[in-house]
């Protein structure tokens, strides 16, 4: 069987990458720690969104030791707005493993990296190839798309066996410059063989041997099976304030947005008439209620459809019911010390 990319295609791709690659902060280093941070941030997140977080994170945590020792609340604050917070928790878990069990040094093999929390096949391959030039495949969604098109494959790219087959095919053609090759494949998928809209085949170094391009199939390849529909949850979000303080709640340590601070919210859409009783159940008396705009937030498997109210409560009540789990936070501390996930960004602008 022919290789998935010819030797000439690999050469063209490397030459293309060296000329046209974007100048990105994580492309100025071979430090496996920095590459690890970048790869974790880039999962499910756009390059432009990652840039400022990457710089701030590395300033706060320049080493794996610093990350291992960072207090949880600061870690969440550094990640605030990036989403998928379990990525940050896994980073820290892995950093602690590295410090406590591996002498503080990042593993230098694919298998060693793959064994750490939060590091899957793709990320282990990306770090091993980019930091150490190991010839291991790094196949993310970008690379899957490129490989499906170049080979004209109509196999479902969401299927595990398709990914494994492409990984094995790609492994056979990785050149000595494994790091540049890995990033070139990603870059081609991100900037030329794009996911939405027509691919820019006129600019592609692989066009002369791309089956999808040559057969006019780029609109039909890759094939991806439909994702399961997200579950819709109606929620009522509350901005409960007494003038100088705002109520926050810490979420449960497991599950969606685990351990983060949120605006108090409850299942269902409460009407304005139902609201006073609900506020009393928290142990306080509403003085004034104002309906805010509706908002939606989309998670991987769930969609929140939110309605919201700003609720003014009396400043002299000194504590909500303990079992309501609410915290009254002085407004000047809110933005400085608490990480509130962007699911609430329609409402945190009022704080
Ligand atoms: N997405 C995942 N890894 C990347 C990288 N190294 N550069 C640009 N985009 C990426």
mmCIF file of C-alpha atoms and ligand atoms in Angstrom:
data_model
loop_
_atom_site.group_PDB
_atom_site.id
_atom_site.type_symbol
_atom_site.label_atom_id
_atom_site.label_comp_id
_atom_site.label_asym_id
_atom_site.label_seq_id
_atom_site.Cartn_x
_atom_site.Cartn_y
_atom_site.Cartn_z
ATOM 1 C CA UNK A 1 0.000 0.000 0.000
ATOM 2 C CA UNK A 2 1.191 3.524 -0.722
ATOM 3 C CA UNK A 3 2.237 5.629 2.251
ATOM 4 C CA UNK A 4 -0.345 8.197 3.348
ATOM 5 C CA UNK A 5 2.082 10.977 2.316
ATOM 6 C CA UNK A 6 4.912 10.597 -0.207
ATOM 7 C CA UNK A 7 8.466 11.621 0.715
ATOM 8 C CA UNK A 8 8.067 14.549 -1.631
ATOM 9 C CA UNK A 9 4.821 15.637 0.071
ATOM 10 C CA UNK A 10 6.573 15.566 3.455
ATOM 11 C CA UNK A 11 9.334 17.787 2.048
ATOM 12 C CA UNK A 12 6.836 20.199 0.506
ATOM 13 C CA UNK A 13 4.940 20.347 3.780
ATOM 14 C CA UNK A 14 8.071 21.141 5.828
ATOM 15 C CA UNK A 15 9.145 23.823 3.364
ATOM 16 C CA UNK A 16 5.657 25.311 3.394
ATOM 17 C CA UNK A 17 5.595 25.355 7.206
ATOM 18 C CA UNK A 18 8.970 27.037 7.501
ATOM 19 C CA UNK A 19 7.843 29.807 5.179
ATOM 20 C CA UNK A 20 4.241 30.351 6.158
ATOM 21 C CA UNK A 21 3.845 29.321 9.790
ATOM 22 C CA UNK A 22 2.245 31.767 12.141
ATOM 23 C CA UNK A 23 4.577 33.283 14.696
ATOM 24 C CA UNK A 24 3.073 31.860 17.880
ATOM 25 C CA UNK A 25 4.538 32.214 21.386
ATOM 26 C CA UNK A 26 4.938 28.461 21.938
ATOM 27 C CA UNK A 27 6.901 28.143 18.726
ATOM 28 C CA UNK A 28 9.872 29.934 20.287
ATOM 29 C CA UNK A 29 10.695 27.158 22.719
ATOM 30 C CA UNK A 30 11.643 23.508 22.991
ATOM 31 C CA UNK A 31 10.904 23.473 26.714
ATOM 32 C CA UNK A 32 8.557 20.496 27.235
ATOM 33 C CA UNK A 33 6.824 22.256 30.134
ATOM 34 C CA UNK A 34 5.892 25.251 27.987
ATOM 35 C CA UNK A 35 4.823 23.075 25.095
ATOM 36 C CA UNK A 36 2.696 21.015 27.447
ATOM 37 C CA UNK A 37 0.935 24.129 28.763
ATOM 38 C CA UNK A 38 0.310 25.376 25.227
ATOM 39 C CA UNK A 39 -1.060 22.055 24.015
ATOM 40 C CA UNK A 40 -3.447 21.745 26.954
ATOM 41 C CA UNK A 41 -4.699 25.309 26.473
ATOM 42 C CA UNK A 42 -5.122 24.777 22.731
ATOM 43 C CA UNK A 43 -7.460 21.822 23.254
ATOM 44 C CA UNK A 44 -10.928 23.101 22.315
ATOM 45 C CA UNK A 45 -9.722 26.714 22.391
ATOM 46 C CA UNK A 46 -8.735 29.089 19.583
ATOM 47 C CA UNK A 47 -5.142 30.238 19.167
ATOM 48 C CA UNK A 48 -6.043 33.914 19.605
ATOM 49 C CA UNK A 49 -7.930 33.193 22.828
ATOM 50 C CA UNK A 50 -5.034 31.154 24.207
ATOM 51 C CA UNK A 51 -2.250 33.718 23.647
ATOM 52 C CA UNK A 52 -2.911 36.038 26.627
ATOM 53 C CA UNK A 53 -3.620 33.104 28.954
ATOM 54 C CA UNK A 54 -0.417 31.373 27.930
ATOM 55 C CA UNK A 55 1.682 34.450 28.732
ATOM 56 C CA UNK A 56 -0.019 35.085 32.075
ATOM 57 C CA UNK A 57 0.093 31.452 33.112
ATOM 58 C CA UNK A 58 3.804 31.113 32.464
ATOM 59 C CA UNK A 59 4.530 34.315 34.274
ATOM 60 C CA UNK A 60 2.690 33.022 37.346
ATOM 61 C CA UNK A 61 4.003 29.458 36.946
ATOM 62 C CA UNK A 62 7.291 29.481 35.077
ATOM 63 C CA UNK A 63 8.223 25.957 36.179
ATOM 64 C CA UNK A 64 6.576 22.649 36.888
ATOM 65 C CA UNK A 65 7.471 23.188 40.585
ATOM 66 C CA UNK A 66 5.643 26.503 40.651
ATOM 67 C CA UNK A 67 2.583 24.886 39.089
ATOM 68 C CA UNK A 68 2.649 22.047 41.605
ATOM 69 C CA UNK A 69 2.647 24.551 44.467
ATOM 70 C CA UNK A 70 0.095 27.038 43.155
ATOM 71 C CA UNK A 71 -2.947 27.393 45.450
ATOM 72 C CA UNK A 72 -6.126 26.057 43.842
ATOM 73 C CA UNK A 73 -7.949 29.394 43.883
ATOM 74 C CA UNK A 74 -5.090 31.071 42.026
ATOM 75 C CA UNK A 75 -4.983 28.283 39.495
ATOM 76 C CA UNK A 76 -8.706 28.684 38.805
ATOM 77 C CA UNK A 77 -8.289 32.455 38.565
ATOM 78 C CA UNK A 78 -5.525 32.021 35.967
ATOM 79 C CA UNK A 79 -7.823 29.742 33.977
ATOM 80 C CA UNK A 80 -10.936 31.887 34.392
ATOM 81 C CA UNK A 81 -12.685 32.279 31.041
ATOM 82 C CA UNK A 82 -10.775 29.535 29.201
ATOM 83 C CA UNK A 83 -13.353 26.870 30.062
ATOM 84 C CA UNK A 84 -12.957 23.126 30.556
ATOM 85 C CA UNK A 85 -11.450 23.686 33.973
ATOM 86 C CA UNK A 86 -10.605 20.026 34.468
ATOM 87 C CA UNK A 87 -7.734 20.747 32.089
ATOM 88 C CA UNK A 88 -6.183 23.025 34.719
ATOM 89 C CA UNK A 89 -6.801 20.573 37.541
ATOM 90 C CA UNK A 90 -5.192 17.769 35.565
ATOM 91 C CA UNK A 91 -2.217 19.993 34.746
ATOM 92 C CA UNK A 92 -1.640 20.531 38.434
ATOM 93 C CA UNK A 93 -2.159 16.858 39.299
ATOM 94 C CA UNK A 94 0.402 15.927 36.677
ATOM 95 C CA UNK A 95 2.803 18.640 37.905
ATOM 96 C CA UNK A 96 2.575 17.177 41.421
ATOM 97 C CA UNK A 97 3.310 13.700 40.078
ATOM 98 C CA UNK A 98 6.328 15.062 38.216
ATOM 99 C CA UNK A 99 7.640 16.832 41.324
ATOM 100 C CA UNK A 100 6.901 14.042 43.793
ATOM 101 C CA UNK A 101 7.701 10.973 41.725
ATOM 102 C CA UNK A 102 9.861 12.025 38.796
ATOM 103 C CA UNK A 103 12.453 14.284 40.405
ATOM 104 C CA UNK A 104 10.736 17.339 38.985
ATOM 105 C CA UNK A 105 11.598 16.454 35.393
ATOM 106 C CA UNK A 106 9.040 16.068 32.612
ATOM 107 C CA UNK A 107 9.039 12.559 31.117
ATOM 108 C CA UNK A 108 11.011 12.426 27.873
ATOM 109 C CA UNK A 109 9.160 9.570 26.210
ATOM 110 C CA UNK A 110 5.737 9.252 24.634
ATOM 111 C CA UNK A 111 4.738 6.535 27.142
ATOM 112 C CA UNK A 112 5.963 8.538 30.123
ATOM 113 C CA UNK A 113 3.991 11.575 29.028
ATOM 114 C CA UNK A 114 0.919 9.513 28.146
ATOM 115 C CA UNK A 115 0.790 8.156 31.712
ATOM 116 C CA UNK A 116 0.206 11.610 33.233
ATOM 117 C CA UNK A 117 -3.294 12.887 34.048
ATOM 118 C CA UNK A 118 -4.872 14.907 31.239
ATOM 119 C CA UNK A 119 -2.385 13.742 28.607
ATOM 120 C CA UNK A 120 -3.969 11.582 25.914
ATOM 121 C CA UNK A 121 -2.589 10.119 22.682
ATOM 122 C CA UNK A 122 -2.602 13.425 20.848
ATOM 123 C CA UNK A 123 -1.020 15.540 23.587
ATOM 124 C CA UNK A 124 1.664 12.959 24.394
ATOM 125 C CA UNK A 125 2.503 12.822 20.681
ATOM 126 C CA UNK A 126 2.554 16.598 20.355
ATOM 127 C CA UNK A 127 4.876 17.148 23.346
ATOM 128 C CA UNK A 128 7.168 14.223 22.454
ATOM 129 C CA UNK A 129 7.542 15.356 18.855
ATOM 130 C CA UNK A 130 7.687 19.132 19.363
ATOM 131 C CA UNK A 131 9.944 19.137 22.448
ATOM 132 C CA UNK A 132 12.108 16.070 21.744
ATOM 133 C CA UNK A 133 11.736 15.455 17.985
ATOM 134 C CA UNK A 134 10.573 11.912 18.685
ATOM 135 C CA UNK A 135 8.946 10.298 15.647
ATOM 136 C CA UNK A 136 5.531 9.739 17.183
ATOM 137 C CA UNK A 137 2.225 10.808 15.647
ATOM 138 C CA UNK A 138 0.208 13.755 16.968
ATOM 139 C CA UNK A 139 -3.237 13.459 15.443
ATOM 140 C CA UNK A 140 -5.785 16.048 16.541
ATOM 141 C CA UNK A 141 -8.945 17.156 14.722
ATOM 142 C CA UNK A 142 -6.922 19.326 12.331
ATOM 143 C CA UNK A 143 -4.641 16.481 11.372
ATOM 144 C CA UNK A 144 -7.509 14.009 11.011
ATOM 145 C CA UNK A 145 -9.137 16.328 8.498
ATOM 146 C CA UNK A 146 -5.924 16.721 6.484
ATOM 147 C CA UNK A 147 -5.299 12.972 6.441
ATOM 148 C CA UNK A 148 -8.889 12.117 5.512
ATOM 149 C CA UNK A 149 -8.764 14.549 2.592
ATOM 150 C CA UNK A 150 -5.299 13.692 1.362
ATOM 151 C CA UNK A 151 -6.143 9.973 1.331
ATOM 152 C CA UNK A 152 -9.755 10.489 0.176
ATOM 153 C CA UNK A 153 -10.986 8.405 3.097
ATOM 154 C CA UNK A 154 -14.710 8.382 3.801
ATOM 155 C CA UNK A 155 -14.291 6.554 7.110
ATOM 156 C CA UNK A 156 -15.931 8.257 10.099
ATOM 157 C CA UNK A 157 -13.244 10.444 11.687
ATOM 158 C CA UNK A 158 -15.133 10.387 14.994
ATOM 159 C CA UNK A 159 -14.520 6.627 15.228
ATOM 160 C CA UNK A 160 -11.660 5.487 17.428
ATOM 161 C CA UNK A 161 -10.508 2.915 14.869
ATOM 162 C CA UNK A 162 -10.215 5.583 12.149
ATOM 163 C CA UNK A 163 -8.020 7.679 14.442
ATOM 164 C CA UNK A 164 -5.854 4.673 15.288
ATOM 165 C CA UNK A 165 -5.437 3.792 11.630
ATOM 166 C CA UNK A 166 -4.416 7.349 10.706
ATOM 167 C CA UNK A 167 -1.993 7.429 13.637
ATOM 168 C CA UNK A 168 -0.377 4.230 12.400
ATOM 169 C CA UNK A 169 -0.236 5.483 8.790
ATOM 170 C CA UNK A 170 1.216 8.809 9.816
ATOM 171 C CA UNK A 171 3.836 7.178 12.061
ATOM 172 C CA UNK A 172 5.370 5.537 8.957
ATOM 173 C CA UNK A 173 6.180 8.857 7.261
ATOM 174 C CA UNK A 174 7.383 11.102 10.117
ATOM 175 C CA UNK A 175 10.739 12.667 9.185
ATOM 176 C CA UNK A 176 13.662 13.395 11.538
ATOM 177 C CA UNK A 177 12.302 16.923 11.984
ATOM 178 C CA UNK A 178 9.393 15.423 13.890
ATOM 179 C CA UNK A 179 8.469 18.584 15.794
ATOM 180 C CA UNK A 180 8.211 20.775 12.721
ATOM 181 C CA UNK A 181 6.329 18.016 10.936
ATOM 182 C CA UNK A 182 3.765 17.704 13.752
ATOM 183 C CA UNK A 183 3.201 21.433 13.856
ATOM 184 C CA UNK A 184 3.098 21.640 10.056
ATOM 185 C CA UNK A 185 0.251 19.129 9.927
ATOM 186 C CA UNK A 186 -1.649 21.044 12.609
ATOM 187 C CA UNK A 187 -0.940 24.354 10.899
ATOM 188 C CA UNK A 188 -2.099 23.091 7.531
ATOM 189 C CA UNK A 189 -5.373 21.917 9.072
ATOM 190 C CA UNK A 190 -5.859 25.198 10.925
ATOM 191 C CA UNK A 191 -5.016 27.631 8.134
ATOM 192 C CA UNK A 192 -5.392 25.908 4.732
ATOM 193 C CA UNK A 193 -7.330 22.652 5.010
ATOM 194 C CA UNK A 194 -9.869 24.482 7.148
ATOM 195 C CA UNK A 195 -12.874 22.924 8.888
ATOM 196 C CA UNK A 196 -15.543 25.476 7.985
ATOM 197 C CA UNK A 197 -15.894 26.724 4.456
ATOM 198 C CA UNK A 198 -13.897 25.711 1.431
ATOM 199 C CA UNK A 199 -10.291 24.588 1.940
ATOM 200 C CA UNK A 200 -7.674 26.794 0.279
ATOM 201 C CA UNK A 201 -6.328 24.119 -2.025
ATOM 202 C CA UNK A 202 -4.525 26.665 -4.228
ATOM 203 C CA UNK A 203 -2.198 27.344 -1.277
ATOM 204 C CA UNK A 204 -1.731 23.731 -0.179
ATOM 205 C CA UNK A 205 1.637 21.978 -0.431
ATOM 206 C CA UNK A 206 -0.147 18.603 -0.583
ATOM 207 C CA UNK A 207 -2.618 19.490 -3.333
ATOM 208 C CA UNK A 208 -0.797 17.553 -6.069
ATOM 209 C CA UNK A 209 -1.433 14.256 -4.287
ATOM 210 C CA UNK A 210 -4.621 15.070 -2.328
ATOM 211 C CA UNK A 211 -7.333 12.618 -3.375
ATOM 212 C CA UNK A 212 -10.211 14.783 -2.121
ATOM 213 C CA UNK A 213 -8.876 17.788 -4.029
ATOM 214 C CA UNK A 214 -8.092 15.898 -7.237
ATOM 215 C CA UNK A 215 -11.521 14.228 -7.261
ATOM 216 C CA UNK A 216 -13.467 17.332 -6.209
ATOM 217 C CA UNK A 217 -14.551 15.736 -2.921
ATOM 218 C CA UNK A 218 -13.396 18.297 -0.369
ATOM 219 C CA UNK A 219 -17.009 19.186 0.470
ATOM 220 C CA UNK A 220 -17.730 15.554 1.361
ATOM 221 C CA UNK A 221 -14.524 14.575 3.158
ATOM 222 C CA UNK A 222 -13.956 14.217 6.039
ATOM 223 C CA UNK A 223 -17.012 12.251 7.063
ATOM 224 C CA UNK A 224 -17.976 12.617 10.697
ATOM 225 C CA UNK A 225 -20.881 10.824 12.360
ATOM 226 C CA UNK A 226 -23.453 13.101 13.981
ATOM 227 C CA UNK A 227 -22.789 14.069 17.572
ATOM 228 C CA UNK A 228 -25.351 13.275 20.218
ATOM 229 C CA UNK A 229 -27.734 16.191 20.824
ATOM 230 C CA UNK A 230 -26.962 18.241 23.936
ATOM 231 C CA UNK A 231 -29.327 18.131 26.878
ATOM 232 C CA UNK A 232 -31.062 21.471 27.498
ATOM 233 C CA UNK A 233 -31.348 22.663 31.108
ATOM 234 C CA UNK A 234 -33.424 25.680 32.084
ATOM 235 C CA UNK A 235 -31.874 27.612 34.956
ATOM 236 C CA UNK A 236 -32.655 30.721 36.960
ATOM 237 C CA UNK A 237 -29.576 32.764 37.889
ATOM 238 C CA UNK A 238 -29.577 35.235 40.757
ATOM 239 C CA UNK A 239 -27.472 38.294 41.407
ATOM 240 C CA UNK A 240 -28.162 38.643 45.093
ATOM 241 C CA UNK A 241 -26.658 41.841 46.493
ATOM 242 C CA UNK A 242 -26.928 43.868 49.651
ATOM 243 C CA UNK A 243 -25.210 46.960 48.307
ATOM 244 C CA UNK A 244 -21.620 46.142 49.041
ATOM 245 C CA UNK A 245 -21.633 42.348 48.863
ATOM 246 C CA UNK A 246 -22.673 39.738 46.317
ATOM 247 C CA UNK A 247 -23.687 36.138 46.967
ATOM 248 C CA UNK A 248 -21.549 33.407 45.399
ATOM 249 C CA UNK A 249 -21.682 29.672 45.771
ATOM 250 C CA UNK A 250 -18.895 27.137 45.440
ATOM 251 C CA UNK A 251 -19.885 24.282 43.167
ATOM 252 C CA UNK A 252 -19.553 20.650 44.139
ATOM 253 C CA UNK A 253 -16.071 19.136 43.820
ATOM 254 C CA UNK A 254 -17.193 16.760 41.046
ATOM 255 C CA UNK A 255 -19.026 17.229 37.766
ATOM 256 C CA UNK A 256 -19.727 20.268 35.622
ATOM 257 C CA UNK A 257 -17.613 23.344 36.598
ATOM 258 C CA UNK A 258 -16.380 21.403 39.613
ATOM 259 C CA UNK A 259 -15.169 23.484 42.542
ATOM 260 C CA UNK A 260 -15.660 26.851 40.818
ATOM 261 C CA UNK A 261 -17.584 29.817 42.188
ATOM 262 C CA UNK A 262 -20.897 30.613 40.574
ATOM 263 C CA UNK A 263 -23.770 32.993 40.846
ATOM 264 C CA UNK A 264 -26.450 31.158 42.807
ATOM 265 C CA UNK A 265 -28.800 29.447 40.409
ATOM 266 C CA UNK A 266 -31.519 26.877 40.447
ATOM 267 C CA UNK A 267 -33.166 24.450 38.097
ATOM 268 C CA UNK A 268 -36.096 25.650 36.009
ATOM 269 C CA UNK A 269 -37.276 29.119 35.099
ATOM 270 C CA UNK A 270 -38.748 30.748 38.212
ATOM 271 C CA UNK A 271 -41.388 33.391 37.559
ATOM 272 C CA UNK A 272 -41.154 36.762 39.281
ATOM 273 C CA UNK A 273 -44.070 35.657 41.464
ATOM 274 C CA UNK A 274 -42.225 32.501 42.550
ATOM 275 C CA UNK A 275 -39.005 34.308 43.331
ATOM 276 C CA UNK A 276 -39.674 35.878 46.774
ATOM 277 C CA UNK A 277 -40.367 32.483 48.339
ATOM 278 C CA UNK A 278 -37.217 31.080 46.828
ATOM 279 C CA UNK A 279 -35.135 33.977 48.185
ATOM 280 C CA UNK A 280 -36.711 33.490 51.632
ATOM 281 C CA UNK A 281 -35.727 29.829 51.479
ATOM 282 C CA UNK A 282 -32.118 31.054 51.337
ATOM 283 C CA UNK A 283 -32.664 32.888 54.603
ATOM 284 C CA UNK A 284 -33.140 36.458 53.486
ATOM 285 C CA UNK A 285 -35.820 38.882 52.376
ATOM 286 C CA UNK A 286 -35.919 40.416 48.892
ATOM 287 C CA UNK A 287 -36.280 44.206 48.881
ATOM 288 C CA UNK A 288 -36.240 44.696 45.135
ATOM 289 C CA UNK A 289 -36.303 42.355 42.152
ATOM 290 C CA UNK A 290 -35.285 43.193 38.605
ATOM 291 C CA UNK A 291 -35.429 40.820 35.658
ATOM 292 C CA UNK A 292 -32.225 40.738 33.596
ATOM 293 C CA UNK A 293 -31.775 39.557 30.014
ATOM 294 C CA UNK A 294 -31.903 35.874 29.078
ATOM 295 C CA UNK A 295 -28.690 34.075 28.147
ATOM 296 C CA UNK A 296 -27.489 30.734 26.814
ATOM 297 C CA UNK A 297 -24.309 28.858 27.497
ATOM 298 C CA UNK A 298 -23.198 25.819 25.582
ATOM 299 C CA UNK A 299 -21.078 23.156 27.282
ATOM 300 C CA UNK A 300 -19.900 19.982 25.572
ATOM 301 C CA UNK A 301 -22.936 17.880 26.494
ATOM 302 C CA UNK A 302 -25.324 20.372 28.096
ATOM 303 C CA UNK A 303 -26.898 23.683 27.136
ATOM 304 C CA UNK A 304 -28.000 26.107 29.810
ATOM 305 C CA UNK A 305 -30.934 28.334 28.927
ATOM 306 C CA UNK A 306 -30.847 30.972 31.615
ATOM 307 C CA UNK A 307 -33.185 33.605 32.874
ATOM 308 C CA UNK A 308 -31.896 35.903 35.610
ATOM 309 C CA UNK A 309 -32.903 38.347 38.288
ATOM 310 C CA UNK A 310 -30.979 40.954 40.220
ATOM 311 C CA UNK A 311 -32.222 40.761 43.801
ATOM 312 C CA UNK A 312 -31.509 43.453 46.319
ATOM 313 C CA UNK A 313 -31.494 42.220 49.919
ATOM 314 C CA UNK A 314 -31.130 44.110 53.159
ATOM 315 C CA UNK A 315 -27.543 44.907 54.254
ATOM 316 C CA UNK A 316 -28.320 44.130 57.870
ATOM 317 C CA UNK A 317 -29.140 40.518 57.453
ATOM 318 C CA UNK A 318 -26.021 38.783 58.564
ATOM 319 C CA UNK A 319 -25.859 35.593 56.797
ATOM 320 C CA UNK A 320 -27.836 33.460 54.538
ATOM 321 C CA UNK A 321 -28.911 30.096 55.834
ATOM 322 C CA UNK A 322 -25.897 27.884 56.254
ATOM 323 C CA UNK A 323 -27.452 25.078 54.299
ATOM 324 C CA UNK A 324 -27.927 27.450 51.370
ATOM 325 C CA UNK A 325 -24.124 27.215 50.926
ATOM 326 C CA UNK A 326 -23.833 30.839 49.924
ATOM 327 C CA UNK A 327 -20.945 33.151 50.530
ATOM 328 C CA UNK A 328 -21.325 36.914 50.755
ATOM 329 C CA UNK A 329 -18.318 38.436 49.060
ATOM 330 C CA UNK A 330 -17.390 42.130 49.228
ATOM 331 C CA UNK A 331 -17.557 43.487 45.686
ATOM 332 C CA UNK A 332 -13.924 44.606 45.582
ATOM 333 C CA UNK A 333 -12.808 41.003 46.254
ATOM 334 C CA UNK A 334 -15.070 39.455 43.637
ATOM 335 C CA UNK A 335 -13.002 40.183 40.569
ATOM 336 C CA UNK A 336 -9.675 39.953 42.323
ATOM 337 C CA UNK A 337 -9.991 36.616 44.104
ATOM 338 C CA UNK A 338 -12.815 34.542 42.651
ATOM 339 C CA UNK A 339 -12.890 32.645 39.366
ATOM 340 C CA UNK A 340 -16.404 32.739 37.976
ATOM 341 C CA UNK A 341 -16.820 30.644 34.824
ATOM 342 C CA UNK A 342 -17.821 32.328 31.574
ATOM 343 C CA UNK A 343 -21.141 30.463 31.609
ATOM 344 C CA UNK A 344 -22.180 33.464 33.740
ATOM 345 C CA UNK A 345 -20.523 36.170 31.655
ATOM 346 C CA UNK A 346 -23.885 37.658 30.584
ATOM 347 C CA UNK A 347 -24.423 38.527 34.241
ATOM 348 C CA UNK A 348 -20.982 39.071 35.768
ATOM 349 C CA UNK A 349 -20.834 42.358 33.841
ATOM 350 C CA UNK A 350 -23.320 43.676 36.388
ATOM 351 C CA UNK A 351 -20.963 42.959 39.264
HETATM 352 N N1 LIG B 1 -3.281 23.462 18.082
HETATM 353 C C1 LIG B 1 -2.785 22.453 18.808
HETATM 354 N N2 LIG B 1 -1.446 22.529 18.871
HETATM 355 C C2 LIG B 1 -1.091 23.639 18.192
HETATM 356 C C3 LIG B 1 0.146 24.271 17.925
HETATM 357 N N3 LIG B 1 1.279 23.765 18.408
HETATM 358 N N4 LIG B 1 0.120 25.395 17.179
HETATM 359 C C4 LIG B 1 -1.044 25.885 16.726
HETATM 360 N N5 LIG B 1 -2.231 25.339 16.951
HETATM 361 C C5 LIG B 1 -2.268 24.232 17.682
#
